[in-house]
Tab-separated table of C-alpha atoms and ligand atoms in Angstrom:
chain	number	residue	atom	x	y	z
A	86	MET	CA	-2.637	-4.659	-9.609
A	87	GLU	CA	0.011	-7.144	-8.293
A	88	GLN	CA	-0.323	-7.802	-4.372
A	89	VAL	CA	2.250	-8.669	-1.935
A	90	ARG	CA	1.212	-11.187	0.630
A	91	LEU	CA	2.227	-10.048	4.118
A	92	ASN	CA	3.461	-12.602	6.707
A	93	ASN	CA	-0.195	-12.537	8.323
A	94	GLY	CA	-1.713	-13.267	4.962
A	95	VAL	CA	-3.139	-9.778	4.502
A	96	THR	CA	-2.344	-8.580	0.756
A	97	LEU	CA	-0.891	-5.212	0.025
A	98	PRO	CA	-0.916	-3.571	-3.334
A	99	ILE	CA	2.696	-3.551	-4.537
A	100	LEU	CA	2.622	0.125	-5.925
A	101	GLY	CA	1.064	2.735	-3.508
A	102	PHE	CA	0.838	6.397	-3.381
A	103	GLY	CA	2.716	8.572	-0.900
A	104	VAL	CA	1.728	12.095	0.419
A	105	PHE	CA	4.782	13.129	2.409
A	106	GLN	CA	5.003	16.989	1.919
A	107	SER	CA	1.711	17.067	0.029
A	108	PRO	CA	0.259	20.202	1.212
A	109	PRO	CA	-3.305	19.701	2.738
A	110	ALA	CA	-4.859	21.780	0.171
A	111	GLU	CA	-3.523	19.789	-2.642
A	112	THR	CA	-3.758	16.248	-0.910
A	113	VAL	CA	-7.567	15.772	-1.387
A	114	GLY	CA	-7.261	16.145	-5.249
A	115	ALA	CA	-4.012	14.219	-5.594
A	116	VAL	CA	-5.358	11.249	-3.527
A	117	GLU	CA	-8.727	11.414	-5.499
A	118	ALA	CA	-6.557	11.555	-8.823
A	119	ALA	CA	-4.442	8.564	-7.539
A	120	LEU	CA	-7.514	6.279	-6.879
A	121	LYS	CA	-9.125	7.317	-10.179
A	122	THR	CA	-5.939	6.206	-11.930
A	123	GLY	CA	-5.754	2.804	-10.162
A	124	TYR	CA	-3.724	3.120	-7.075
A	125	ARG	CA	-5.216	1.226	-4.189
A	126	LEU	CA	-2.610	1.921	-1.474
A	127	ILE	CA	-2.196	5.282	0.201
A	128	ASP	CA	0.612	5.818	2.557
A	129	THR	CA	0.311	8.821	4.944
A	130	ALA	CA	1.536	9.530	8.501
A	131	ALA	CA	0.222	11.467	11.561
A	132	ALA	CA	3.492	13.542	11.097
A	133	TYR	CA	2.525	14.531	7.586
A	134	ALA	CA	-0.557	16.690	8.917
A	135	ASN	CA	-2.763	15.602	6.024
A	136	GLU	CA	-4.598	12.457	7.313
A	137	ARG	CA	-7.868	14.414	7.238
A	138	GLU	CA	-7.336	15.296	3.488
A	139	VAL	CA	-6.436	11.762	2.600
A	140	GLY	CA	-9.743	10.574	4.132
A	141	GLU	CA	-11.542	13.151	2.191
A	142	GLY	CA	-9.809	12.200	-1.029
A	143	ILE	CA	-10.688	8.497	-0.542
A	144	ARG	CA	-14.365	9.492	0.235
A	145	ARG	CA	-14.580	11.652	-2.823
A	146	SER	CA	-13.173	8.709	-5.105
A	147	GLY	CA	-16.389	6.900	-4.551
A	148	LEU	CA	-14.489	3.713	-3.699
A	149	SER	CA	-15.687	1.625	-0.776
A	150	ARG	CA	-13.538	1.416	2.331
A	151	ASP	CA	-12.413	-2.102	1.524
A	152	GLU	CA	-11.227	-1.339	-1.892
A	153	VAL	CA	-8.388	1.172	-0.499
A	154	PHE	CA	-5.510	0.192	1.576
A	155	ILE	CA	-4.673	2.792	4.259
A	156	GLU	CA	-1.349	2.910	5.764
A	157	THR	CA	-0.282	5.371	8.385
A	158	LYS	CA	2.371	6.054	10.914
A	159	VAL	CA	2.729	6.930	14.670
A	160	TRP	CA	5.017	9.600	15.155
A	161	ILE	CA	7.950	9.527	17.903
A	162	SER	CA	6.165	12.186	20.139
A	163	ASP	CA	3.304	9.640	20.558
A	164	TYR	CA	5.351	6.790	21.751
A	165	GLY	CA	4.690	4.751	24.795
A	166	TYR	CA	1.967	2.148	25.181
A	167	ASP	CA	-0.935	4.368	25.980
A	168	ALA	CA	0.037	7.244	23.835
A	169	THR	CA	0.239	4.960	20.886
A	170	LEU	CA	-3.078	3.449	21.509
A	171	HIS	CA	-4.295	7.280	21.491
A	172	ALA	CA	-2.279	7.930	18.479
A	173	PHE	CA	-4.259	5.144	16.663
A	174	ASP	CA	-7.561	6.865	17.687
A	175	LYS	CA	-6.273	10.330	16.374
A	176	SER	CA	-5.453	8.880	13.028
A	177	VAL	CA	-8.624	6.956	12.468
A	178	ARG	CA	-10.688	9.929	13.374
A	179	LYS	CA	-8.839	12.193	11.145
A	180	LEU	CA	-8.870	9.719	8.222
A	181	GLY	CA	-12.676	9.116	9.022
A	182	VAL	CA	-12.434	5.321	9.002
A	183	GLU	CA	-12.788	2.820	11.923
A	184	ARG	CA	-9.910	0.432	11.036
A	185	LEU	CA	-6.559	0.786	9.455
A	186	ASP	CA	-5.011	-1.578	6.968
A	187	LEU	CA	-1.419	-0.948	8.120
A	188	LEU	CA	-0.083	0.896	11.129
A	189	ILE	CA	3.619	1.393	11.566
A	190	LEU	CA	6.090	3.195	13.765
A	191	HIS	CA	7.618	5.895	11.941
A	192	GLN	CA	11.068	5.780	13.377
A	193	PRO	CA	12.717	4.096	16.190
A	194	LEU	CA	14.057	6.201	18.960
A	195	PRO	CA	17.331	4.817	19.773
A	196	SER	CA	17.978	6.589	22.992
A	197	LEU	CA	14.405	5.648	24.191
A	198	PHE	CA	14.282	2.270	22.796
A	199	ASP	CA	12.183	0.689	25.473
A	200	ARG	CA	9.566	3.345	24.850
A	201	THR	CA	9.746	2.574	21.187
A	202	LEU	CA	9.085	-1.143	22.175
A	203	GLU	CA	6.038	-0.171	24.293
A	204	SER	CA	4.792	1.359	21.210
A	205	TYR	CA	5.159	-1.698	19.215
A	206	ARG	CA	3.551	-3.536	22.000
A	207	ALA	CA	0.394	-1.280	21.543
A	208	LEU	CA	0.481	-2.033	17.861
A	209	GLU	CA	0.285	-5.625	18.759
A	210	THR	CA	-2.809	-4.878	20.936
A	211	LEU	CA	-4.466	-3.118	18.170
A	212	LEU	CA	-3.836	-6.060	15.785
A	213	THR	CA	-5.239	-8.509	18.461
A	214	ASP	CA	-8.345	-6.254	18.898
A	215	GLY	CA	-8.941	-6.129	15.076
A	216	LYS	CA	-8.408	-2.496	14.730
A	217	VAL	CA	-5.540	-2.589	12.390
A	218	ARG	CA	-5.104	-5.466	9.862
A	219	ALA	CA	-1.393	-5.443	9.825
A	220	ILE	CA	1.450	-3.748	11.823
A	221	GLY	CA	5.060	-2.839	10.964
A	222	VAL	CA	7.854	-0.361	11.456
A	223	SER	CA	9.668	2.220	9.296
A	224	ASN	CA	13.544	3.133	9.332
A	225	PHE	CA	14.520	0.225	11.618
A	226	MET	CA	18.127	-0.553	10.946
A	227	PRO	CA	19.522	-4.014	11.388
A	228	ASP	CA	20.561	-3.600	14.934
A	229	LEU	CA	17.385	-2.172	16.201
A	230	LEU	CA	15.236	-4.476	14.017
A	231	ALA	CA	17.186	-7.319	15.660
A	232	ARG	CA	16.428	-5.980	19.233
A	233	LEU	CA	12.630	-5.698	18.337
A	234	LEU	CA	12.365	-9.273	16.938
A	235	ASP	CA	14.022	-10.643	20.026
A	236	VAL	CA	11.073	-9.261	22.144
A	237	ALA	CA	8.183	-8.892	19.778
A	238	SER	CA	5.333	-11.198	19.870
A	239	VAL	CA	3.974	-10.385	16.203
A	240	VAL	CA	7.017	-10.052	13.511
A	241	PRO	CA	6.436	-6.740	11.618
A	242	SER	CA	4.902	-7.282	8.243
A	243	VAL	CA	6.569	-4.262	6.831
A	244	ASN	CA	9.669	-2.346	7.289
A	245	GLN	CA	9.396	1.037	5.103
A	246	ILE	CA	12.853	2.327	4.411
A	247	GLU	CA	14.699	4.709	2.139
A	248	VAL	CA	15.486	2.722	-1.248
A	249	HIS	CA	16.220	4.185	-4.629
A	250	PRO	CA	19.061	3.382	-6.938
A	251	TYR	CA	21.642	5.574	-5.116
A	252	PHE	CA	20.627	4.075	-1.743
A	253	GLN	CA	19.696	0.532	-1.529
A	254	GLN	CA	20.365	-0.641	2.037
A	255	ARG	CA	20.956	-4.420	0.830
A	256	GLU	CA	21.863	-5.774	3.933
A	257	LEU	CA	18.617	-4.502	5.668
A	258	GLN	CA	16.570	-5.718	2.733
A	259	ARG	CA	18.125	-9.149	3.208
A	260	MET	CA	17.347	-9.092	6.968
A	261	ASN	CA	13.822	-8.089	6.206
A	262	ALA	CA	13.374	-10.969	3.734
A	263	GLN	CA	14.919	-13.437	5.963
A	264	ASN	CA	12.446	-12.478	8.740
A	265	GLY	CA	9.537	-12.509	6.496
A	266	ILE	CA	9.199	-8.719	6.362
A	267	VAL	CA	8.208	-6.923	3.221
A	268	THR	CA	10.639	-4.214	2.265
A	269	GLN	CA	8.588	-0.909	1.387
A	270	ALA	CA	10.590	1.672	-0.402
A	271	TRP	CA	10.231	5.333	0.428
A	272	SER	CA	11.618	7.915	-1.901
A	273	PRO	CA	11.298	5.158	-4.557
A	274	ILE	CA	12.203	7.413	-7.434
A	275	GLY	CA	14.767	9.255	-5.677
A	276	GLY	CA	12.613	12.365	-4.709
A	277	ILE	CA	14.807	12.924	-1.974
A	278	THR	CA	17.794	13.464	-4.150
A	279	SER	CA	15.963	16.437	-5.603
A	280	TYR	CA	14.157	18.029	-2.651
A	281	ARG	CA	17.243	17.599	-0.456
A	282	GLY	CA	19.556	18.704	-3.034
A	283	MET	CA	21.829	15.834	-3.294
A	284	PRO	CA	24.819	15.870	-5.677
A	285	LYS	CA	23.121	13.379	-8.133
A	286	ARG	CA	19.473	13.817	-8.905
A	287	SER	CA	17.942	10.423	-9.956
A	288	PHE	CA	15.565	12.027	-12.618
A	289	ASP	CA	18.513	13.285	-14.666
A	290	ASP	CA	20.501	10.075	-14.241
A	291	PRO	CA	22.098	9.229	-17.802
A	292	THR	CA	22.024	5.492	-17.171
A	293	LEU	CA	18.491	5.587	-16.090
A	294	LEU	CA	17.503	7.891	-18.947
A	295	GLU	CA	19.221	5.620	-21.379
A	296	ILE	CA	17.173	2.535	-20.249
A	297	ALA	CA	13.970	4.722	-20.250
A	298	ARG	CA	14.432	5.807	-23.913
A	299	SER	CA	14.671	2.272	-24.938
A	300	TYR	CA	11.160	1.722	-23.784
A	301	GLY	CA	9.731	5.112	-24.527
A	302	LYS	CA	9.361	5.779	-20.752
A	303	THR	CA	10.786	7.858	-18.009
A	304	ALA	CA	13.407	7.646	-15.419
A	305	ALA	CA	10.819	7.521	-12.732
A	306	GLN	CA	8.992	4.694	-14.668
A	307	VAL	CA	12.244	2.588	-14.876
A	308	MET	CA	12.914	3.089	-11.138
A	309	LEU	CA	9.388	1.872	-10.252
A	310	ARG	CA	9.831	-1.015	-12.567
A	311	TRP	CA	13.019	-1.883	-10.894
A	312	HIS	CA	11.360	-2.021	-7.411
A	313	LEU	CA	8.433	-4.140	-8.737
A	314	GLN	CA	10.721	-6.665	-10.411
A	315	GLU	CA	12.808	-6.981	-7.416
A	316	GLY	CA	9.724	-7.608	-5.318
A	317	ARG	CA	9.505	-4.455	-3.294
A	318	SER	CA	6.520	-2.325	-2.454
A	319	ALA	CA	7.020	1.419	-3.695
A	320	ILE	CA	4.984	4.335	-2.735
A	321	PRO	CA	5.917	7.327	-5.082
A	322	LYS	CA	4.535	10.739	-4.220
A	323	SER	CA	3.248	13.300	-6.536
A	324	VAL	CA	0.838	16.152	-6.485
A	325	THR	CA	0.936	16.660	-10.206
A	326	PRO	CA	-1.848	15.000	-12.238
A	327	ALA	CA	0.534	13.920	-15.061
A	328	ARG	CA	3.101	12.513	-12.885
A	329	ILE	CA	0.397	10.560	-10.763
A	330	ALA	CA	-0.584	8.962	-14.026
A	331	GLU	CA	2.963	8.496	-15.264
A	332	ASN	CA	4.086	6.656	-12.052
A	333	TYR	CA	1.307	4.356	-12.394
A	334	ASP	CA	1.785	3.572	-15.997
A	335	VAL	CA	4.554	0.913	-15.428
A	336	PHE	CA	2.773	-2.475	-16.019
A	337	ASP	CA	3.309	-2.705	-19.854
A	338	PHE	CA	7.228	-3.185	-20.014
A	339	GLU	CA	9.799	-5.341	-18.215
A	340	LEU	CA	13.474	-4.528	-17.552
A	341	THR	CA	15.968	-7.213	-18.639
A	342	ARG	CA	18.200	-8.947	-15.942
A	343	GLU	CA	21.059	-6.959	-17.188
A	344	GLN	CA	19.377	-3.771	-16.863
A	345	ILE	CA	18.327	-4.430	-13.292
A	346	ALA	CA	21.942	-5.285	-12.508
A	347	VAL	CA	23.015	-1.925	-14.066
A	348	ILE	CA	20.608	-0.068	-11.753
A	349	ASP	CA	21.796	-2.005	-8.723
A	350	ALA	CA	25.245	-0.802	-9.636
A	351	LEU	CA	24.083	2.920	-9.271
A	352	GLU	CA	24.563	2.561	-5.470
A	353	THR	CA	26.371	5.266	-3.904
A	354	GLY	CA	26.206	4.499	-0.220
A	355	VAL	CA	24.908	7.876	0.507
A	356	ARG	CA	21.780	8.219	2.537
A	357	GLY	CA	19.318	11.025	1.660
A	358	GLY	CA	17.216	11.010	4.823
A	359	PRO	CA	18.402	11.646	8.337
A	360	GLU	CA	20.783	9.100	10.047
A	361	PRO	CA	18.371	6.996	11.863
A	362	ASP	CA	20.554	6.986	14.867
A	363	SER	CA	20.302	10.753	15.098
A	364	ILE	CA	16.505	10.732	15.631
A	365	THR	CA	15.694	12.193	19.153
A	366	LEU	CA	12.608	13.642	20.632
A	367	GLU	CA	14.589	16.755	21.288
A	368	ALA	CA	15.558	17.301	17.719
A	369	TYR	CA	12.457	15.780	15.978
A	370	GLY	CA	9.675	15.626	18.382
A	371	ARG	CA	6.562	17.694	17.867
A	372	SER	CA	3.025	17.472	19.171
A	373	ILE	CA	0.459	15.684	16.925
A	374	PRO	CA	-2.937	17.361	17.376
A	375	GLU	CA	-5.957	15.905	18.562
A	376	ALA	CA	-8.542	14.873	15.942
B	547	NAP	N1	8.926	6.480	6.573
B	547	NAP	C1	9.734	7.498	6.115
B	547	NAP	O1	10.446	8.024	6.924
B	547	NAP	C2	9.430	8.311	4.856
B	547	NAP	C3	10.240	9.274	4.576
B	547	NAP	C4	10.060	9.775	3.155
B	547	NAP	C5	9.109	9.401	2.392
B	547	NAP	N2	8.123	8.533	2.827
B	547	NAP	C6	6.957	7.920	2.206
B	547	NAP	O2	7.342	7.759	0.787
B	547	NAP	C7	6.574	8.463	-0.107
B	547	NAP	C8	7.513	8.763	-1.290
B	547	NAP	O3	8.675	9.450	-1.029
B	547	NAP	P1	9.196	10.832	-1.243
B	547	NAP	O4	7.995	11.690	-1.471
B	547	NAP	O5	10.185	11.262	-0.533
B	547	NAP	O6	9.675	10.655	-2.776
B	547	NAP	P2	9.447	10.267	-4.239
B	547	NAP	O7	8.054	9.592	-4.237
B	547	NAP	O8	10.796	9.279	-4.570
B	547	NAP	O9	9.610	11.452	-5.081
B	547	NAP	C9	8.594	12.491	-4.874
B	547	NAP	C10	9.210	13.796	-5.480
B	547	NAP	O10	9.333	13.675	-6.868
B	547	NAP	C11	8.461	14.383	-7.748
B	547	NAP	N3	7.866	13.518	-8.785
B	547	NAP	C12	7.013	12.559	-8.578
B	547	NAP	N4	6.820	11.776	-9.815
B	547	NAP	C13	7.681	12.376	-10.712
B	547	NAP	C14	7.938	12.098	-11.993
B	547	NAP	N5	7.284	11.202	-12.641
B	547	NAP	N6	9.102	12.683	-12.646
B	547	NAP	C15	9.688	13.621	-12.082
B	547	NAP	N7	9.530	14.006	-10.733
B	547	NAP	C16	8.523	13.439	-10.066
B	547	NAP	C17	7.451	14.953	-6.734
B	547	NAP	O11	7.030	16.139	-7.174
B	547	NAP	P3	5.479	16.609	-7.256
B	547	NAP	O12	4.698	16.207	-6.085
B	547	NAP	O13	5.678	18.277	-7.258
B	547	NAP	O14	4.995	16.316	-8.657
B	547	NAP	C18	8.099	14.911	-5.526
B	547	NAP	O15	9.029	16.125	-5.331
B	547	NAP	C19	6.221	9.603	0.756
B	547	NAP	O16	5.338	10.493	0.067
B	547	NAP	C20	5.870	9.124	2.033
B	547	NAP	O17	4.637	8.502	1.810
B	547	NAP	C21	8.328	7.879	4.060
């Protein structure tokens, strides 16, 4: 598996496995199947309410702890310095591990940005204390990323953001790269275009299907190849065994430069996820249970 070197020297498997909306009852089996297939990076979050099951899936895989890269996220309700230190404790207890490979802030809180920064300071403390191997952020747009970079002691290793052919956030990707931050694509195969019922559905895209046919592959596999060849980490989610395997079977073909340009041109400018500026505690806050 190709690895991406983070800005602190830690390596991250470029292709990972997501579990957003994976029901707890299906998460253990999905994670176990993913690890058996070959994935070595699992991306979860306190807010997904399935960290316990992710931990169980990892244990059932029989792999040792250091063979699996575990990434999780602090939810906005746990922002603030002490609350974020406690959020780390809750997550590791649920996952059944002592240390995390990557801990990121799930969303900035634009209206409480000082509190967001306090949380990031807690991540820096956890990094210094060796409790996490790398730290990062998610859904930080250029303005708030710049404000974070102005005051942070540690440049985030990763910014996990929505990237699929219909919404690519090129300016933000460039800013990440210029600052040594790895872009990690969420909804990398455009899952959000299906489950949010957007006007265009990535899996049915004629352009992607035509490229896919030329390799005997699927639209999902073409999208994953596109991320990998552009150097982005991608974390597709599935609870369906055949799709878990399909999304990993992307290392035996290569898109041409022209095909990559054609996929780049599918940009619509339409975001699938919530506007990052609209994230408030009132609208999105919810208590993350104790371990
Ligand atoms: N930081 C954030 O704010 C944020 C937001 C969203 C997601 N994420 C992370 O990114 C991960 C991936 O994003 P995502 O789950 O939104 O979207 P995704 O991985 O692009 O797509 C997942 C959806 O596509 C389906 N699917 C999977 N493989 C497929 C295939 N080969 N062919 C057809 N359909 C397929 C899945 O269904 P089945 O499961 O039923 O097979 C699921 O409905 C998440 O799981 C999570 O870890 C982070």
